Tab-separated table of C-alpha atoms in Angstrom:
chain	number	residue	atom	x	y	z
A	1	MET	CA	9.341	-19.154	23.723
A	2	SER	CA	8.735	-22.885	23.598
A	3	SER	CA	10.637	-25.217	21.272
A	4	HIS	CA	9.537	-28.367	19.506
A	5	GLU	CA	12.955	-29.376	18.166
A	6	GLY	CA	13.059	-33.118	17.654
A	7	ASP	CA	10.128	-33.859	19.964
A	8	GLY	CA	7.623	-34.598	17.189
A	9	LYS	CA	4.945	-32.494	18.858
A	10	PRO	CA	2.612	-30.590	16.542
A	11	ILE	CA	2.665	-26.825	16.147
A	12	ARG	CA	-0.747	-25.729	17.385
A	13	VAL	CA	-2.369	-22.790	15.594
A	14	ALA	CA	-5.148	-20.446	16.748
A	15	LEU	CA	-7.000	-18.748	13.905
A	16	LEU	CA	-8.710	-15.426	14.601
A	17	GLY	CA	-11.421	-14.808	12.000
A	18	CYS	CA	-12.884	-17.115	9.405
A	19	GLY	CA	-14.123	-14.948	6.575
A	20	THR	CA	-13.004	-15.200	2.965
A	21	VAL	CA	-9.302	-15.439	3.840
A	22	GLY	CA	-9.717	-17.459	7.033
A	23	THR	CA	-11.809	-20.104	5.298
A	24	GLU	CA	-9.072	-20.545	2.698
A	25	VAL	CA	-6.425	-20.795	5.431
A	26	VAL	CA	-8.385	-23.646	7.046
A	27	ARG	CA	-8.774	-25.389	3.697
A	28	LEU	CA	-5.072	-25.174	2.908
A	29	LEU	CA	-4.074	-26.372	6.379
A	30	ILE	CA	-6.271	-29.453	5.965
A	31	ASP	CA	-5.584	-30.175	2.274
A	32	GLN	CA	-1.819	-29.695	2.522
A	33	ALA	CA	-1.284	-31.208	5.980
A	34	ALA	CA	1.281	-33.798	4.841
A	35	ASP	CA	3.311	-31.299	2.797
A	36	LEU	CA	3.261	-28.738	5.624
A	37	THR	CA	4.538	-31.363	8.072
A	38	ALA	CA	7.432	-32.136	5.737
A	39	ARG	CA	8.268	-28.462	5.213
A	40	VAL	CA	8.051	-27.490	8.882
A	41	GLY	CA	9.502	-30.625	10.480
A	42	ALA	CA	6.431	-31.189	12.666
A	43	PRO	CA	2.671	-31.422	12.134
A	44	VAL	CA	0.762	-28.124	11.965
A	45	GLU	CA	-2.659	-28.401	13.591
A	46	LEU	CA	-5.554	-26.049	14.221
A	47	ALA	CA	-6.166	-25.584	17.935
A	48	GLY	CA	-9.250	-23.420	17.448
A	49	ILE	CA	-10.970	-20.808	15.313
A	50	ALA	CA	-12.389	-17.678	16.952
A	51	VAL	CA	-15.486	-16.279	15.242
A	52	ARG	CA	-18.409	-14.077	16.269
A	53	LYS	CA	-21.203	-16.290	14.896
A	54	PRO	CA	-20.318	-19.997	14.807
A	55	ASN	CA	-23.543	-20.994	13.021
A	56	LYS	CA	-22.416	-19.021	9.945
A	57	HIS	CA	-19.306	-21.157	9.417
A	58	ARG	CA	-20.599	-24.572	8.434
A	59	GLU	CA	-17.743	-25.073	5.984
A	60	VAL	CA	-15.188	-25.570	8.819
A	61	PRO	CA	-15.068	-28.219	11.575
A	62	ALA	CA	-17.621	-27.193	14.233
A	63	ASP	CA	-15.544	-28.574	17.122
A	64	LEU	CA	-12.830	-25.985	16.402
A	65	LEU	CA	-15.121	-22.948	16.577
A	66	THR	CA	-15.261	-20.662	19.596
A	67	THR	CA	-16.535	-17.174	20.349
A	68	ASP	CA	-13.952	-16.651	23.115
A	69	ALA	CA	-10.957	-15.298	21.201
A	70	GLU	CA	-9.177	-14.151	24.364
A	71	ALA	CA	-9.296	-17.614	25.929
A	72	LEU	CA	-8.081	-19.203	22.682
A	73	VAL	CA	-5.133	-16.821	22.369
A	74	SER	CA	-4.209	-17.309	26.045
A	75	SER	CA	-4.360	-21.107	25.910
A	76	ASP	CA	-1.185	-23.015	26.797
A	77	GLY	CA	-2.022	-25.342	23.919
A	78	VAL	CA	-1.424	-22.647	21.291
A	79	ASP	CA	1.993	-21.934	19.733
A	80	VAL	CA	1.077	-19.593	16.859
A	81	VAL	CA	-1.754	-17.078	16.424
A	82	VAL	CA	-2.948	-16.249	12.896
A	83	GLU	CA	-5.088	-13.105	12.681
A	84	VAL	CA	-7.316	-12.329	9.692
A	85	ILE	CA	-10.154	-10.373	11.338
A	86	GLY	CA	-8.871	-6.903	10.361
A	87	GLY	CA	-9.398	-3.563	12.091
A	88	ILE	CA	-7.604	-2.190	15.130
A	89	GLU	CA	-9.549	-3.694	18.036
A	90	PRO	CA	-9.873	-6.378	19.269
A	91	ALA	CA	-7.006	-7.484	16.982
A	92	ARG	CA	-4.404	-5.243	18.686
A	93	THR	CA	-5.197	-6.465	22.197
A	94	LEU	CA	-5.351	-10.116	21.142
A	95	LEU	CA	-2.042	-10.010	19.281
A	96	LEU	CA	-0.272	-8.184	22.105
A	97	THR	CA	-1.539	-10.871	24.491
A	98	ALA	CA	-0.164	-13.576	22.197
A	99	LEU	CA	3.217	-11.920	21.653
A	100	ARG	CA	3.739	-11.147	25.331
A	101	ALA	CA	3.114	-14.833	26.068
A	102	GLY	CA	5.819	-15.812	23.576
A	103	LYS	CA	3.438	-17.049	20.869
A	104	SER	CA	4.405	-16.269	17.292
A	105	VAL	CA	1.982	-14.128	15.289
A	106	VAL	CA	1.041	-14.113	11.616
A	107	THR	CA	-1.256	-11.270	10.586
A	108	ALA	CA	-2.782	-9.884	7.392
A	109	ASN	CA	-3.906	-6.694	9.149
A	110	LYS	CA	-2.489	-3.692	7.264
A	111	ALA	CA	-4.481	-1.105	9.249
A	112	LEU	CA	-3.170	-2.437	12.555
A	113	LEU	CA	0.429	-2.611	11.351
A	114	ALA	CA	0.249	0.889	9.880
A	115	GLU	CA	-0.829	2.252	13.271
A	116	HIS	CA	0.784	-0.010	15.878
A	117	SER	CA	3.675	-1.967	14.341
A	118	GLY	CA	6.150	-0.439	16.808
A	119	GLU	CA	4.127	-1.641	19.791
A	120	LEU	CA	3.737	-5.111	18.298
A	121	PHE	CA	7.443	-5.430	17.466
A	122	GLU	CA	8.411	-4.345	20.974
A	123	ALA	CA	6.191	-7.050	22.459
A	124	ALA	CA	7.677	-9.624	20.074
A	125	ASP	CA	11.233	-8.616	20.925
A	126	ALA	CA	10.590	-8.732	24.662
A	127	SER	CA	9.379	-12.340	24.540
A	128	GLY	CA	11.454	-13.637	21.616
A	129	ALA	CA	8.389	-14.325	19.479
A	130	ASP	CA	8.091	-13.906	15.711
A	131	LEU	CA	5.879	-11.335	13.985
A	132	TYR	CA	5.233	-11.992	10.276
A	133	PHE	CA	2.845	-10.065	8.005
A	134	GLU	CA	3.480	-10.821	4.325
A	135	ALA	CA	-0.265	-10.969	3.601
A	136	ALA	CA	-0.805	-7.380	4.805
A	137	VAL	CA	0.420	-5.875	1.517
A	138	ALA	CA	-0.254	-7.058	-2.040
A	139	GLY	CA	-1.913	-10.392	-1.258
A	140	ALA	CA	-0.046	-13.357	-2.717
A	141	ILE	CA	2.863	-11.295	-4.079
A	142	PRO	CA	6.120	-12.056	-2.214
A	143	LEU	CA	7.084	-8.472	-1.434
A	144	LEU	CA	7.632	-7.764	2.246
A	145	ARG	CA	10.058	-10.620	2.815
A	146	PRO	CA	12.303	-9.459	-0.043
A	147	LEU	CA	12.306	-5.973	1.502
A	148	ARG	CA	12.974	-7.331	5.010
A	149	GLU	CA	15.495	-10.013	4.068
A	150	SER	CA	16.627	-10.323	0.428
A	151	LEU	CA	17.400	-6.599	0.093
A	152	ALA	CA	18.614	-6.115	3.666
A	153	GLY	CA	22.166	-5.601	2.406
A	154	ASP	CA	21.194	-3.000	-0.186
A	155	ARG	CA	20.086	0.622	-0.062
A	156	ILE	CA	16.552	0.991	-1.365
A	157	THR	CA	15.899	4.399	-2.874
A	158	ARG	CA	12.305	4.141	-4.085
A	159	VAL	CA	9.239	1.923	-3.845
A	160	MET	CA	6.343	2.790	-6.145
A	161	GLY	CA	3.364	0.588	-6.728
A	162	ILE	CA	-0.249	-0.226	-7.389
A	163	VAL	CA	-1.365	-1.777	-4.108
A	164	ASN	CA	-5.155	-1.550	-4.309
A	165	GLY	CA	-7.002	-3.757	-6.778
A	166	THR	CA	-10.345	-1.953	-6.595
A	167	THR	CA	-8.974	1.412	-7.682
A	168	ASN	CA	-6.812	-0.173	-10.366
A	169	PHE	CA	-9.859	-2.000	-11.732
A	170	ILE	CA	-11.784	1.285	-11.881
A	171	LEU	CA	-8.984	3.306	-13.492
A	172	SER	CA	-8.236	0.494	-15.971
A	173	GLY	CA	-11.928	0.425	-16.893
A	174	MET	CA	-12.050	4.186	-17.380
A	175	ASP	CA	-8.965	3.984	-19.587
A	176	SER	CA	-10.284	1.183	-21.794
A	177	THR	CA	-13.910	2.345	-22.163
A	178	GLY	CA	-13.785	6.114	-21.741
A	179	ALA	CA	-16.535	5.858	-19.114
A	180	SER	CA	-16.802	8.196	-16.117
A	181	TYR	CA	-15.595	7.399	-12.605
A	182	GLY	CA	-19.177	6.950	-11.349
A	183	GLU	CA	-20.136	4.574	-14.142
A	184	THR	CA	-17.019	2.447	-13.694
A	185	LEU	CA	-17.396	2.321	-9.899
A	186	GLU	CA	-20.958	1.088	-10.367
A	187	GLU	CA	-19.719	-1.664	-12.688
A	188	ALA	CA	-16.921	-2.605	-10.236
A	189	THR	CA	-19.488	-2.928	-7.443
A	190	ARG	CA	-21.767	-5.074	-9.595
A	191	LEU	CA	-18.896	-7.423	-10.433
A	192	GLY	CA	-17.733	-7.676	-6.820
A	193	TYR	CA	-14.467	-5.770	-7.256
A	194	ALA	CA	-15.695	-2.917	-5.045
A	195	GLU	CA	-17.326	-3.151	-1.626
A	196	ALA	CA	-20.824	-1.790	-0.994
A	197	ASP	CA	-19.008	0.991	0.888
A	198	PRO	CA	-15.842	1.526	-1.194
A	199	THR	CA	-14.504	4.442	0.882
A	200	ALA	CA	-11.397	2.663	2.217
A	201	ASP	CA	-10.342	1.820	-1.335
A	202	VAL	CA	-11.377	4.774	-3.494
A	203	ASP	CA	-10.328	7.415	-0.949
A	204	GLY	CA	-6.881	5.853	-0.608
A	205	PHE	CA	-7.019	4.697	3.029
A	206	ASP	CA	-6.179	1.081	2.174
A	207	ALA	CA	-3.244	2.084	-0.025
A	208	ALA	CA	-1.988	4.547	2.608
A	209	SER	CA	-1.777	1.805	5.247
A	210	LYS	CA	0.202	-0.348	2.842
A	211	ALA	CA	2.463	2.564	1.916
A	212	ALA	CA	3.298	3.092	5.590
A	213	ILE	CA	4.322	-0.566	5.929
A	214	LEU	CA	6.400	-0.479	2.738
A	215	ALA	CA	8.195	2.719	3.748
A	216	SER	CA	8.949	1.369	7.232
A	217	LEU	CA	10.606	-1.736	5.789
A	218	ALA	CA	12.350	-0.094	2.840
A	219	PHE	CA	13.885	2.777	4.786
A	220	HIS	CA	14.393	1.250	8.260
A	221	SER	CA	12.205	3.916	9.869
A	222	ARG	CA	8.891	3.872	11.703
A	223	VAL	CA	6.202	5.270	9.435
A	224	THR	CA	2.504	5.317	10.339
A	225	ALA	CA	-0.588	5.865	8.209
A	226	ALA	CA	-0.819	9.407	9.616
A	227	ASP	CA	2.538	10.204	7.962
A	228	VAL	CA	1.201	9.328	4.498
A	229	HIS	CA	-0.172	12.031	2.210
A	230	ARG	CA	-3.388	10.559	0.828
A	231	GLU	CA	-5.619	11.411	-2.137
A	232	GLY	CA	-8.234	9.131	-3.695
A	233	ILE	CA	-9.530	8.691	-7.224
A	234	ALA	CA	-13.047	10.178	-7.010
A	235	SER	CA	-11.917	13.398	-8.707
A	236	VAL	CA	-10.333	11.601	-11.683
A	237	SER	CA	-12.435	12.403	-14.751
A	238	ALA	CA	-12.774	10.880	-18.196
A	239	ALA	CA	-11.107	14.085	-19.450
A	240	ASP	CA	-8.070	13.386	-17.227
A	241	ILE	CA	-7.793	9.891	-18.699
A	242	ALA	CA	-8.057	11.295	-22.240
A	243	ALA	CA	-5.444	13.961	-21.484
A	244	ALA	CA	-3.066	11.280	-20.214
A	245	LYS	CA	-3.562	9.263	-23.411
A	246	ALA	CA	-2.737	12.323	-25.503
A	247	LEU	CA	0.616	12.484	-23.699
A	248	GLY	CA	1.313	8.767	-24.079
A	249	ARG	CA	0.468	8.179	-20.426
A	250	THR	CA	-2.108	6.413	-18.284
A	251	VAL	CA	-3.533	7.205	-14.838
A	252	LYS	CA	-2.866	4.961	-11.820
A	253	LEU	CA	-3.393	5.326	-8.071
A	254	LEU	CA	0.174	5.025	-6.819
A	255	ALA	CA	1.728	4.429	-3.437
A	256	ILE	CA	5.113	6.172	-3.601
A	257	CYS	CA	7.812	5.862	-0.940
A	258	GLU	CA	11.149	7.490	-1.717
A	259	ARG	CA	14.251	9.008	-0.228
A	260	VAL	CA	14.366	12.797	-0.616
A	261	PRO	CA	17.155	15.269	0.205
A	262	ILE	CA	16.714	17.717	3.057
A	263	GLY	CA	18.231	21.180	3.257
A	264	ALA	CA	20.936	21.481	5.896
A	265	ASP	CA	19.269	24.640	7.207
A	266	ASP	CA	15.983	22.882	8.082
A	267	PRO	CA	15.823	22.886	11.935
A	268	SER	CA	12.876	20.465	12.061
A	269	THR	CA	14.930	17.458	10.946
A	270	GLY	CA	17.529	17.332	13.691
A	271	GLY	CA	20.362	17.731	11.224
A	272	ALA	CA	19.342	14.846	8.943
A	273	ALA	CA	20.569	15.220	5.365
A	274	GLU	CA	17.954	12.855	4.021
A	275	GLY	CA	14.293	12.158	4.644
A	276	ILE	CA	11.508	10.143	3.107
A	277	SER	CA	8.375	11.053	1.207
A	278	VAL	CA	5.389	8.714	1.551
A	279	ARG	CA	2.320	9.490	-0.523
A	280	VAL	CA	-0.726	7.962	-2.198
A	281	HIS	CA	-2.383	9.781	-5.080
A	282	PRO	CA	-3.466	9.397	-8.709
A	283	ALA	CA	-0.725	10.152	-11.206
A	284	MET	CA	-0.036	10.017	-14.920
A	285	ILE	CA	2.747	7.573	-15.807
A	286	PRO	CA	4.248	6.803	-19.237
A	287	THR	CA	2.671	3.836	-21.024
A	288	SER	CA	6.241	2.517	-21.343
A	289	HIS	CA	6.564	2.175	-17.547
A	290	PRO	CA	6.151	-1.419	-16.252
A	291	LEU	CA	3.331	-0.313	-13.920
A	292	ALA	CA	1.301	1.057	-16.855
A	293	GLY	CA	0.622	-2.483	-18.059
A	294	VAL	CA	-0.907	-3.607	-14.767
A	295	HIS	CA	-4.619	-3.930	-15.467
A	296	GLY	CA	-7.780	-4.999	-13.662
A	297	ALA	CA	-7.525	-5.903	-9.990
A	298	PHE	CA	-3.864	-6.929	-10.141
A	299	ASN	CA	-1.176	-5.313	-7.981
A	300	ALA	CA	2.450	-4.529	-8.798
A	301	VAL	CA	5.262	-2.818	-6.922
A	302	PHE	CA	8.351	-1.319	-8.555
A	303	VAL	CA	11.463	-1.213	-6.360
A	304	GLU	CA	14.689	0.674	-7.031
A	305	ALA	CA	17.878	-0.073	-5.061
A	306	ASP	CA	21.487	1.057	-5.394
A	307	ALA	CA	23.047	-2.346	-6.086
A	308	ALA	CA	20.092	-4.445	-7.282
A	309	GLY	CA	18.776	-1.784	-9.647
A	310	GLU	CA	15.137	-1.928	-10.759
A	311	MET	CA	12.768	-4.794	-9.859
A	312	MET	CA	9.025	-5.320	-10.159
A	313	PHE	CA	6.804	-7.629	-8.118
A	314	TYR	CA	3.502	-8.487	-9.799
A	315	GLY	CA	0.500	-10.701	-9.058
A	316	GLN	CA	-2.901	-11.026	-7.424
A	317	GLY	CA	-3.088	-8.467	-4.661
A	318	ALA	CA	-6.284	-9.584	-2.935
A	319	GLY	CA	-8.812	-12.391	-2.655
A	320	GLY	CA	-9.239	-15.343	-0.327
A	321	ALA	CA	-6.889	-17.885	-1.904
A	322	PRO	CA	-4.051	-15.477	-2.879
A	323	THR	CA	-4.008	-13.842	0.568
A	324	ALA	CA	-4.208	-17.245	2.283
A	325	SER	CA	-1.165	-18.304	0.266
A	326	ALA	CA	0.841	-15.487	1.848
A	327	VAL	CA	-0.528	-16.350	5.306
A	328	LEU	CA	0.518	-19.996	4.903
A	329	GLY	CA	3.982	-18.951	3.754
A	330	ASP	CA	4.416	-16.968	6.962
A	331	LEU	CA	2.938	-19.774	9.039
A	332	VAL	CA	5.462	-22.255	7.646
A	333	ALA	CA	8.283	-19.821	8.462
A	334	VAL	CA	7.273	-19.176	12.074
A	335	ALA	CA	6.450	-22.859	12.684
A	336	ARG	CA	9.831	-23.902	11.322
A	337	ASN	CA	11.504	-21.348	13.580
A	338	ARG	CA	9.784	-22.855	16.610
A	339	VAL	CA	10.764	-26.395	15.635
A	340	HIS	CA	14.401	-25.514	15.000
A	341	ARG	CA	14.873	-22.800	17.645
A	342	GLY	CA	15.194	-20.050	15.047
A	343	ARG	CA	13.947	-16.481	14.977
A	344	GLY	CA	12.666	-14.369	12.153
A	345	PRO	CA	13.814	-10.828	11.363
A	346	ARG	CA	13.220	-8.207	14.025
A	347	GLU	CA	12.068	-4.646	13.495
A	348	SER	CA	14.690	-2.510	11.755
A	349	ALA	CA	14.027	1.149	12.485
A	350	TYR	CA	17.561	2.295	13.229
A	351	ALA	CA	17.648	4.933	10.444
A	352	ALA	CA	14.720	6.910	11.896
A	353	LEU	CA	14.531	9.095	8.793
A	354	PRO	CA	12.132	12.043	9.091
A	355	VAL	CA	9.029	12.022	6.895
A	356	ARG	CA	8.915	15.137	4.765
A	357	PRO	CA	5.597	17.008	4.519
A	358	MET	CA	3.929	16.803	1.128
A	359	GLY	CA	4.481	20.508	0.542
A	360	GLN	CA	8.259	20.002	0.643
A	361	THR	CA	8.197	16.962	-1.649
A	362	PRO	CA	9.371	17.424	-5.249
A	363	THR	CA	6.582	16.545	-7.724
A	364	ARG	CA	5.444	17.404	-11.265
A	365	TYR	CA	2.015	18.565	-12.410
A	366	HIS	CA	-0.186	18.260	-15.481
A	367	ILE	CA	-2.486	21.303	-15.517
A	368	SER	CA	-5.422	21.862	-17.854
A	369	LEU	CA	-6.821	25.396	-18.092
A	370	ASP	CA	-9.927	26.798	-19.785
A	371	VAL	CA	-8.672	30.169	-21.067
A	372	ALA	CA	-9.751	33.180	-23.087
A	373	ASP	CA	-8.488	33.007	-26.657
A	374	ARG	CA	-6.649	36.299	-26.911
A	375	ALA	CA	-3.106	37.619	-27.131
A	376	GLY	CA	-0.962	37.508	-24.001
A	377	VAL	CA	-2.671	34.584	-22.244
A	378	LEU	CA	0.376	32.340	-22.296
A	379	SER	CA	2.707	35.107	-21.168
A	380	GLN	CA	0.477	35.915	-18.179
A	381	VAL	CA	0.282	32.247	-17.175
A	382	ALA	CA	4.027	31.756	-17.674
A	383	ALA	CA	4.740	34.771	-15.486
A	384	VAL	CA	2.956	33.125	-12.545
A	385	PHE	CA	5.082	29.983	-12.975
A	386	ALA	CA	8.244	32.086	-13.026
A	387	GLU	CA	7.113	33.993	-9.935
A	388	HIS	CA	6.905	30.702	-7.998
A	389	ASP	CA	10.145	29.344	-9.494
A	390	VAL	CA	8.342	26.517	-11.291
A	391	SER	CA	9.750	25.515	-14.671
A	392	ILE	CA	7.453	24.564	-17.557
A	393	ALA	CA	8.424	21.345	-19.393
A	394	ALA	CA	5.752	21.401	-22.105
A	395	VAL	CA	2.784	23.530	-23.136
A	396	ARG	CA	-0.006	22.910	-25.645
A	397	GLN	CA	-2.923	25.115	-26.685
A	398	GLU	CA	-6.111	23.576	-28.062
A	399	GLY	CA	-9.298	25.056	-29.522
A	400	ARG	CA	-10.337	28.607	-30.238
A	401	VAL	CA	-12.587	31.369	-28.828
A	402	ASP	CA	-14.984	29.946	-26.199
A	403	ASP	CA	-13.443	26.477	-26.338
A	404	ALA	CA	-9.782	27.400	-25.852
A	405	SER	CA	-7.676	25.391	-23.448
A	406	LEU	CA	-4.082	25.420	-22.301
A	407	VAL	CA	-2.312	22.244	-21.155
A	408	ILE	CA	0.915	22.617	-19.167
A	409	VAL	CA	3.298	19.965	-17.827
A	410	THR	CA	5.878	21.156	-15.294
A	411	HIS	CA	9.360	20.106	-14.315
A	412	ALA	CA	9.846	18.964	-10.713
A	413	ALA	CA	9.252	21.537	-7.986
A	414	THR	CA	8.059	21.408	-4.400
A	415	ASP	CA	4.423	20.489	-4.145
A	416	ALA	CA	3.754	23.662	-2.145
A	417	ALA	CA	5.174	25.820	-4.956
A	418	LEU	CA	3.074	23.999	-7.526
A	419	ARG	CA	-0.078	24.347	-5.426
A	420	SER	CA	0.531	28.066	-4.954
A	421	THR	CA	1.108	28.444	-8.697
A	422	VAL	CA	-2.185	26.743	-9.552
A	423	ASP	CA	-4.074	28.792	-6.970
A	424	LYS	CA	-2.767	32.080	-8.401
A	425	ILE	CA	-3.367	31.028	-12.013
A	426	GLY	CA	-6.990	30.290	-11.113
A	427	GLY	CA	-7.407	33.965	-10.205
A	428	LEU	CA	-6.123	35.387	-13.503
A	429	PRO	CA	-8.801	37.236	-15.549
A	430	VAL	CA	-7.724	35.324	-18.679
A	431	VAL	CA	-8.302	31.921	-17.005
A	432	ARG	CA	-11.953	30.905	-16.968
A	433	GLU	CA	-11.371	27.664	-15.049
A	434	VAL	CA	-8.624	25.340	-13.798
A	435	VAL	CA	-10.175	22.231	-15.351
A	436	SER	CA	-7.880	19.627	-13.795
A	437	VAL	CA	-4.619	19.194	-11.928
A	438	MET	CA	-2.866	15.842	-11.752
A	439	ARG	CA	0.569	14.777	-10.656
A	440	VAL	CA	2.954	13.257	-13.178
A	441	GLU	CA	5.424	10.455	-12.363
A	442	GLY	CA	8.057	8.780	-14.485
A	443	GLU	CA	10.622	10.145	-16.887
A	444	GLU	CA	10.385	13.785	-17.900
């Protein structure tokens, strides 16, 4: 790891990718050059920008563009590599090359970190390089650094948040207009809030990657995207939104990371008394909860810790300028470390808490049933709940004859028990249809 302490030499930066975020990074580096020099203690200069098609990037200095990312990353004239290309490859190979050579890395790549953070941290530790990634989760919102540093002396018990702007825009629109999922998705696409192929967002893949990163930091354990239970929002109906409103709730796609107890007789945990649940799914939350007021494409993350109590981080979770702000914050940190011979936080995975399967995770359900309007319906349904040891918190019957419905909200039980309950109820002769099933979060 090279040092620039007191020598006045600039910190030379290689930028990988120059799309929406990369273009803003270049702009900020140029526009704020004097301020960055003062904050870092040395000038911060672009050594090169790796892109696939240089002729498509006329808004940045042409003499900095190159198509040879590997040569740029390997150059002796580069101190820090900033990666904003996304995806697993070639980003993984390029960043490992940089870290193994002792170059600090700043990345916004949530998919890569959710799959390969352990490998990247090991390479960073071996060479003494820094690995920073604030921009990978929740855009401009300062979130990961508080988890890594500010709360390092506390015990975090739960992290729950809205970490995908596209899905929050859609669900907010459904809530405010009463429109269907399909109609609101179409509007989100027209306005540019949803990609032409929105799969990564609406099916929960993007949020799951972010949940893995949040859980890893909050609970000092390695968690990958494969460990995250994932459900998207395509099955959320206008009726679900209306049902939530009737209960004083709203529907959000939540990333939930929490500590959960483990039975001492569970041989799969190696004797651990505690594990973690990491999940992404739509859920009804009370309108009184701070996350319920997060509308449009904004993100917010609610953190609970033993000593600090409850905190919420809120702001713009995506977009070129907000994400570039987080990238520049990391760049200043790693550049300052190189100038003053410092080092950023290393990976903290000492706890190695096991991730509990979704079936063993305690959750609550809101269940809407289309039922026959005759005596004994409720008793038959209640008997199935009792059989699976699931307690009913509230029940409401609506309508008559052919339009009769039963709405049930449960107390907490294992997700497997709740699923089995719903499956058996669906087979009762008095139940015409299980209209909807949605998880419920927040106070009972």
